[in-house]
């Protein structure tokens, strides 16, 4: 009597795909709800809706970003084919900006840049999770594939710029309230604004080239285009910050 074949739903490949589909679906629903909520509120209340964006969708955003940490485990155990380092860099950016900067300072939560940043994040994630969710079940659309492979090129630099501006606007509040700053033994102290300033500079170094879909190989021209774009955005960002202060 030969070996008994496992039912389809018990086969490892099926279970892996089912799990990934459910995970991508949850993330897609969460980010779609955030984006729809922000869009409806903007058309209903105009610019006033941007002030309390965090109060309206902050909890769901925190939940989605917390769940996304599972993707590091997915890559580590091999059920996702992306590279680990680029994903760590992106998740580190978001965790620091969302939880340590925006969540900890109520004054920052009311800034317009928070609304802009959330829009950029959700545009990227809605396209990425939709593409990944359909790919798991073998469905492919040329337009969606094109968006998933090219949308990050103009949007991701804007995300980094919005993150940097959010950190810049938060610095006066961290300096005034002393959040996360503390005294250490031996007459030493930990001054958190210095950490943010260092991180602000590093933000434009290690994450200047982000490629979520590892199947897409950028040409040398693409790398040069993005690098020159950043060389242009950095002085512009500094000039804007100087003019506001």
Coordinates of C-alpha atoms in Angstrom, one line a residue:
X1 CA 0.0 0.0 0.0
X2 CA 1.6 3.3 -1.2
X3 CA 1.9 6.5 0.8
X4 CA -1.3 8.4 1.4
X5 CA -1.2 11.9 -0.2
X6 CA -2.1 14.7 2.0
X7 CA -5.2 16.7 1.3
X8 CA -4.5 19.9 -0.6
X9 CA -5.2 22.2 2.3
X10 CA -2.7 20.3 4.5
X11 CA 0.2 20.6 2.0
X12 CA 3.0 23.0 3.2
X13 CA 2.9 25.1 0.1
X14 CA -0.8 25.6 0.4
X15 CA -0.7 26.5 4.0
X16 CA 2.1 29.0 3.4
X17 CA 0.2 30.7 0.6
X18 CA -3.0 30.7 2.6
X19 CA -1.2 32.4 5.5
X20 CA 0.5 35.0 3.3
X21 CA -2.8 35.7 1.5
X22 CA -4.5 36.3 4.8
X23 CA -1.7 38.5 6.1
X24 CA -1.6 40.6 2.9
X25 CA -5.4 40.9 3.0
X26 CA -5.4 42.1 6.6
X27 CA -2.7 44.7 5.7
X28 CA -4.5 45.8 2.6
X29 CA -7.8 46.2 4.4
X30 CA -6.1 48.2 7.2
X31 CA -4.2 50.6 4.8
X32 CA -7.3 50.9 2.5
X33 CA -9.4 51.9 5.5
X34 CA -6.8 54.5 6.5
X35 CA -6.6 56.0 3.0
X36 CA -10.4 56.0 2.5
X37 CA -10.9 57.6 5.9
X38 CA -8.4 60.3 5.2
X39 CA -9.8 61.0 1.7
X40 CA -13.5 61.2 2.9
X41 CA -12.5 63.4 5.8
X42 CA -10.5 65.8 3.6
X43 CA -13.4 66.2 1.1
X44 CA -15.9 66.7 4.0
X45 CA -13.9 69.0 6.2
X46 CA -11.1 70.4 4.0
X47 CA -7.8 71.4 5.5
X48 CA -9.2 71.1 9.1
X49 CA -9.2 67.4 8.7
X50 CA -5.5 67.3 8.4
X51 CA -5.0 68.7 11.9
X52 CA -6.6 65.7 13.6
X53 CA -5.5 63.0 11.2
X54 CA -3.6 61.1 13.9
X55 CA -6.5 61.1 16.3
X56 CA -8.8 59.7 13.6
X57 CA -6.5 56.9 12.1
X58 CA -3.4 56.8 14.4
X59 CA -4.5 53.6 16.2
X60 CA -5.1 51.7 13.0
X61 CA -1.8 53.0 11.6
X62 CA 0.1 51.8 14.7
X63 CA -1.6 48.4 14.4
X64 CA -0.7 48.0 10.8
X65 CA 3.0 49.0 11.3
X66 CA 3.3 46.7 14.3
X67 CA 1.9 43.8 12.4
X68 CA 4.4 44.6 9.5
X69 CA 7.2 43.5 11.8
X70 CA 6.1 39.9 11.0
X71 CA 7.6 40.5 7.6
X72 CA 11.1 40.3 9.0
X73 CA 10.2 36.8 10.3
X74 CA 8.7 35.9 6.9
X75 CA 12.0 36.8 5.2
X76 CA 14.1 35.1 7.8
X77 CA 12.3 31.8 7.6
X78 CA 12.1 32.0 3.8
X79 CA 8.4 32.3 3.1
X80 CA 9.0 35.7 1.5
X81 CA 11.8 36.2 -1.0
X82 CA 12.7 39.8 -0.3
X83 CA 16.0 40.8 1.2
X84 CA 16.2 41.4 4.9
X85 CA 18.3 44.5 5.2
X86 CA 16.2 46.9 3.0
X87 CA 13.0 45.8 4.9
X88 CA 14.7 46.3 8.2
X89 CA 15.7 49.8 7.1
X90 CA 12.2 50.7 6.0
X91 CA 10.5 49.3 9.1
X92 CA 13.1 51.0 11.4
X93 CA 12.3 54.4 9.8
X94 CA 8.6 54.0 10.3
X95 CA 8.8 52.6 13.9
X96 CA 11.0 55.5 14.9
X97 CA 9.0 58.2 13.2
X98 CA 5.5 56.8 14.2
X99 CA 6.0 55.6 17.7
X100 CA 9.0 57.6 19.1
X101 CA 8.4 60.9 17.4
X102 CA 4.7 61.3 16.4
X103 CA 3.0 59.3 19.1
X104 CA 5.1 60.7 22.0
X105 CA 4.4 64.4 21.1
X106 CA 0.8 65.6 20.8
X107 CA 2.0 68.9 19.3
X108 CA 3.6 67.0 16.4
X109 CA 0.4 65.0 15.8
X110 CA -1.4 68.1 14.7
X111 CA 1.1 69.0 12.0
X112 CA 0.1 68.9 8.4
X113 CA 3.2 66.9 7.5
X114 CA 1.8 63.9 9.5
X115 CA -1.2 63.7 7.2
X116 CA 1.1 64.0 4.1
X117 CA 3.4 61.3 5.5
X118 CA 0.5 58.9 6.1
X119 CA -0.8 59.5 2.6
X120 CA 2.6 58.5 1.1
X121 CA 2.9 55.5 3.4
X122 CA -0.5 54.2 2.5
X123 CA -0.1 54.8 -1.3
X124 CA 3.0 52.5 -1.2
X125 CA 1.5 49.9 1.0
X126 CA -1.9 49.6 -0.7
X127 CA -0.2 48.9 -4.1
X128 CA 2.4 46.6 -2.5
X129 CA 0.0 44.5 -0.5
X130 CA -2.5 44.3 -3.4
X131 CA 0.2 43.1 -5.7
X132 CA 1.6 40.6 -3.2
X133 CA -1.9 39.3 -2.2
X134 CA -2.8 38.6 -5.8
X135 CA 0.6 37.1 -6.7
X136 CA 0.2 34.5 -3.9
X137 CA -2.9 33.1 -5.7
X138 CA -1.4 33.4 -9.1
X139 CA -3.2 36.5 -10.4
X140 CA -1.3 39.1 -12.2
X141 CA -2.3 42.4 -13.9
X142 CA 0.2 44.3 -16.1
X143 CA -0.9 47.7 -14.7
X144 CA -0.6 46.6 -11.1
X145 CA 2.7 45.0 -11.7
X146 CA 4.0 48.2 -13.3
X147 CA 2.7 50.3 -10.4
X148 CA 4.3 47.9 -7.8
X149 CA 7.7 48.1 -9.6
X150 CA 7.8 51.9 -10.3
X151 CA 5.6 53.8 -7.9
X152 CA 8.2 53.6 -5.1
X153 CA 10.7 55.5 -7.2
X154 CA 8.9 59.0 -7.0
X155 CA 7.1 58.3 -3.7
X156 CA 9.8 56.8 -1.5
X157 CA 12.1 59.9 -1.7
X158 CA 9.1 62.0 -0.7
X159 CA 8.4 59.7 2.2
X160 CA 11.9 60.2 3.5
X161 CA 11.6 63.9 3.0
X162 CA 8.3 64.0 5.0
X163 CA 9.9 61.8 7.7
X164 CA 12.8 64.2 8.0
X165 CA 10.6 67.2 8.2
X166 CA 8.5 65.5 10.8
X167 CA 11.6 64.9 12.9
X168 CA 12.8 68.4 12.4
X169 CA 9.5 69.9 13.6
X170 CA 9.5 67.6 16.6
X171 CA 13.0 68.8 17.9
X172 CA 11.8 71.9 19.7
X173 CA 9.3 69.8 21.7
X174 CA 11.8 67.1 22.6
X175 CA 14.2 69.9 23.7
X176 CA 11.5 71.6 25.8
X177 CA 9.9 68.6 27.4
X178 CA 13.0 66.4 27.7
X179 CA 11.1 63.3 26.4
X180 CA 13.4 60.3 26.4
X181 CA 16.3 62.4 27.7
X182 CA 17.7 61.2 31.1
X183 CA 20.6 61.6 33.5
X184 CA 23.1 58.8 33.5
X185 CA 25.7 57.8 36.2
X186 CA 29.1 59.4 36.3
X187 CA 27.8 62.9 35.4
X188 CA 26.7 61.7 32.0
X189 CA 23.4 62.3 30.3
X190 CA 21.4 61.0 27.4
X191 CA 20.0 63.8 25.3
X192 CA 17.5 62.5 22.8
X193 CA 17.4 65.5 20.4
X194 CA 21.0 64.7 19.6
X195 CA 20.0 61.2 18.6
X196 CA 17.3 62.5 16.4
X197 CA 19.7 65.0 14.7
X198 CA 22.2 62.2 14.0
X199 CA 19.4 60.0 12.7
X200 CA 18.1 62.8 10.6
X201 CA 21.5 62.8 8.7
X202 CA 21.6 59.1 8.5
X203 CA 18.1 59.0 7.1
X204 CA 19.5 60.2 3.7
X205 CA 22.4 57.8 3.6
X206 CA 21.5 54.2 4.1
X207 CA 17.9 54.5 2.8
X208 CA 18.6 56.6 -0.3
X209 CA 17.9 53.6 -2.5
X210 CA 15.1 51.3 -1.5
X211 CA 13.9 48.4 -3.6
X212 CA 11.0 46.5 -2.1
X213 CA 10.5 44.1 -5.0
X214 CA 13.8 42.2 -5.4
X215 CA 12.8 40.8 -8.8
X216 CA 13.2 44.3 -10.3
X217 CA 16.8 45.1 -11.2
X218 CA 17.4 48.8 -11.5
X219 CA 19.7 50.0 -14.2
X220 CA 22.8 52.2 -13.5
X221 CA 20.8 55.0 -14.9
X222 CA 18.0 54.4 -12.3
X223 CA 20.5 54.4 -9.4
X224 CA 22.1 57.6 -10.7
X225 CA 18.7 59.2 -11.1
X226 CA 17.7 58.5 -7.5
X227 CA 21.1 59.5 -6.1
X228 CA 20.9 62.9 -7.9
X229 CA 17.3 63.4 -6.8
X230 CA 18.5 63.0 -3.2
X231 CA 21.4 65.4 -3.7
X232 CA 18.8 67.9 -4.9
X233 CA 16.2 67.2 -2.1
X234 CA 18.6 67.4 0.8
X235 CA 19.6 71.1 0.3
X236 CA 16.0 72.0 -0.6
X237 CA 14.9 70.4 2.7
X238 CA 17.5 72.3 4.7
X239 CA 16.7 75.6 3.0
X240 CA 13.0 75.1 3.8
X241 CA 13.7 74.3 7.4
X242 CA 16.0 77.3 7.7
X243 CA 13.3 79.6 6.3
X244 CA 10.6 78.3 8.7
X245 CA 12.7 78.5 11.8

